[in-house]
Coordinates of C-alpha atoms in Angstrom, one line a residue:
M19 CA -83.1 -52.4 39.7
H20 CA -85.3 -55.0 41.3
V21 CA -85.0 -55.5 45.1
D22 CA -85.6 -58.9 46.6
P23 CA -88.9 -58.5 48.6
T24 CA -87.6 -60.9 51.3
A25 CA -84.5 -58.7 51.8
E26 CA -84.0 -57.0 55.2
V27 CA -84.2 -53.3 54.8
I28 CA -81.5 -51.5 56.7
A29 CA -81.8 -47.7 57.5
L30 CA -78.5 -46.3 58.9
S31 CA -78.2 -42.8 60.3
P32 CA -76.1 -40.2 58.4
S33 CA -73.5 -40.3 61.2
S34 CA -73.0 -44.0 60.9
L35 CA -72.7 -43.8 57.1
T36 CA -70.0 -41.1 57.4
A37 CA -68.2 -42.6 60.4
T38 CA -64.6 -43.8 60.0
N39 CA -62.9 -46.1 62.3
R40 CA -66.0 -47.1 64.3
F41 CA -64.1 -49.9 66.1
V42 CA -61.2 -48.7 68.3
C43 CA -58.5 -50.8 70.0
E44 CA -58.6 -50.2 73.8
I45 CA -54.8 -50.6 74.0
C46 CA -53.4 -48.4 71.3
S47 CA -56.5 -46.4 70.1
K48 CA -56.0 -47.5 66.5
G49 CA -59.3 -47.4 64.7
F50 CA -60.9 -49.8 62.2
Q51 CA -63.9 -49.6 59.9
R52 CA -64.8 -53.3 60.6
D53 CA -65.1 -55.2 63.8
Q54 CA -63.3 -58.2 62.2
N55 CA -60.3 -56.1 61.4
L56 CA -60.2 -54.9 65.1
Q57 CA -60.4 -58.5 66.2
L58 CA -57.5 -59.5 64.0
H59 CA -55.5 -56.5 65.3
R60 CA -56.2 -57.5 69.0
R61 CA -54.1 -60.7 68.4
G62 CA -51.0 -58.4 68.1
H63 CA -51.6 -57.3 71.7
N64 CA -52.2 -60.9 72.9
L65 CA -55.7 -60.0 73.8
P66 CA -58.7 -62.4 73.5
W67 CA -60.3 -62.1 70.1
K68 CA -63.1 -63.8 68.3
L69 CA -64.2 -63.7 64.6
K70 CA -67.9 -64.1 64.1
Q71 CA -68.9 -67.0 62.0
R72 CA -71.9 -66.4 59.7
T73 CA -74.9 -68.4 60.5
S74 CA -77.7 -69.3 58.1
S75 CA -79.8 -66.5 59.7
D76 CA -77.1 -64.0 58.7
A77 CA -77.3 -65.1 55.1
R78 CA -80.6 -63.2 54.6
K79 CA -80.1 -60.5 51.9
R80 CA -79.8 -57.0 53.1
V81 CA -80.5 -53.7 51.3
Y82 CA -79.7 -50.2 52.5
I83 CA -81.9 -47.1 52.1
C84 CA -80.6 -43.6 52.1
P85 CA -81.5 -41.5 55.2
E86 CA -82.3 -38.5 53.1
L87 CA -86.1 -38.4 52.8
S88 CA -86.1 -36.7 49.5
C89 CA -83.6 -39.1 47.9
V90 CA -84.8 -41.8 45.4
H91 CA -82.8 -44.3 47.3
H92 CA -84.8 -43.7 50.5
N93 CA -87.6 -45.8 48.9
P94 CA -87.0 -49.5 49.8
A95 CA -87.8 -50.4 46.2
R96 CA -84.7 -48.4 45.1
A97 CA -82.5 -49.4 48.0
L98 CA -78.8 -50.2 47.4
G99 CA -77.5 -53.7 47.8
D100 CA -74.3 -53.3 49.9
L101 CA -72.9 -51.2 52.7
T102 CA -70.1 -49.7 50.7
G103 CA -72.5 -48.7 48.0
I104 CA -74.8 -46.8 50.4
K105 CA -71.8 -45.1 52.1
K106 CA -70.4 -43.9 48.8
H107 CA -73.9 -42.8 47.6
Y108 CA -74.6 -40.8 50.7
S109 CA -71.2 -39.1 50.6
R110 CA -71.4 -38.3 46.9
K111 CA -74.9 -37.0 46.9
H112 CA -75.5 -35.6 50.4
G113 CA -72.0 -35.3 52.0
E114 CA -69.4 -32.7 52.4
K115 CA -66.8 -32.5 49.6
K116 CA -63.6 -32.6 51.6
W117 CA -61.1 -33.3 48.8
K118 CA -60.2 -30.7 46.2
C119 CA -58.0 -30.9 43.1
D120 CA -55.3 -28.3 43.2
R121 CA -55.2 -28.1 39.4
C122 CA -58.9 -27.6 38.4
L123 CA -60.4 -26.9 41.9
K124 CA -63.0 -29.7 41.5
K125 CA -64.2 -31.1 44.8
Y126 CA -65.0 -34.6 45.9
A127 CA -66.8 -36.2 48.8
V128 CA -65.3 -39.7 48.3
Q129 CA -61.5 -39.9 48.6
S130 CA -61.2 -42.7 46.0
D131 CA -63.0 -40.5 43.4
W132 CA -60.6 -37.7 44.1
K133 CA -57.6 -40.0 43.8
A134 CA -58.9 -41.3 40.5
H135 CA -59.5 -37.8 39.2
L136 CA -55.9 -36.7 40.2
K137 CA -54.5 -39.4 37.9
T138 CA -56.0 -37.9 34.8
C139 CA -56.6 -34.2 35.6
G140 CA -54.8 -32.0 33.1
T141 CA -53.6 -35.0 31.0
R142 CA -56.3 -34.6 28.2
E143 CA -57.4 -31.4 26.6
Y144 CA -59.9 -30.7 23.8
K145 CA -59.9 -27.1 22.6
C146 CA -63.1 -25.8 21.0
D147 CA -63.1 -23.2 18.3
C148 CA -64.8 -20.9 20.8
G149 CA -61.7 -21.0 22.9
T150 CA -63.1 -23.2 25.7
I151 CA -60.8 -26.1 26.9
F152 CA -62.5 -29.4 27.9
S153 CA -60.9 -32.3 29.7
R154 CA -63.8 -34.6 28.8
L155 CA -64.3 -35.6 25.2
D156 CA -68.1 -36.1 25.6
R157 CA -68.6 -32.5 26.8
F158 CA -66.3 -31.2 24.1
L159 CA -68.3 -33.0 21.4
V160 CA -71.6 -31.6 22.7
I161 CA -70.4 -28.0 22.7
N162 CA -68.5 -28.4 19.4
E163 CA -71.7 -29.7 17.7
F164 CA -73.6 -26.8 19.2
N165 CA -71.0 -24.3 17.8
V166 CA -71.1 -26.0 14.3
Q167 CA -74.9 -25.7 14.3
L168 CA -74.7 -22.1 15.3
T169 CA -72.1 -21.3 12.7
N170 CA -74.2 -23.1 10.0
R171 CA -77.3 -21.0 10.9
S172 CA -75.4 -17.7 10.9
V173 CA -73.7 -18.5 7.5
G174 CA -77.1 -19.5 6.0
T175 CA -78.8 -16.2 7.0

């Protein structure tokens, strides 16, 4: 990936990357991830609201670096191009895995990954001759090929 050398490099803290509902309504305490969503919500309370218009100075490309010093995405040359991307990256690679599948016990740090997993978990099975059951075809094919090679060697000796 090539990063635009004129892009503004943004370094967010771990707490801001994992924060949810950073913008809170002072009337009902409902939280929002984006200020614009809070401003639209404020209209329902008949409070003053204002949506920010983007100016030409806001149009400058932004890239986001990971706050983990040892991470490849901490390097501005390997920065990620959008806020959602850096948030999901940080959660997946460095965050707490809060969501667990009750069927296979696999854990996820990003809720949307967990939800996607739940839709297919247990619906596909590939049984190897060695007795192991795989839910992913690619992993089954690797171990199956390994077992075929192992069998061919033992038969040939």
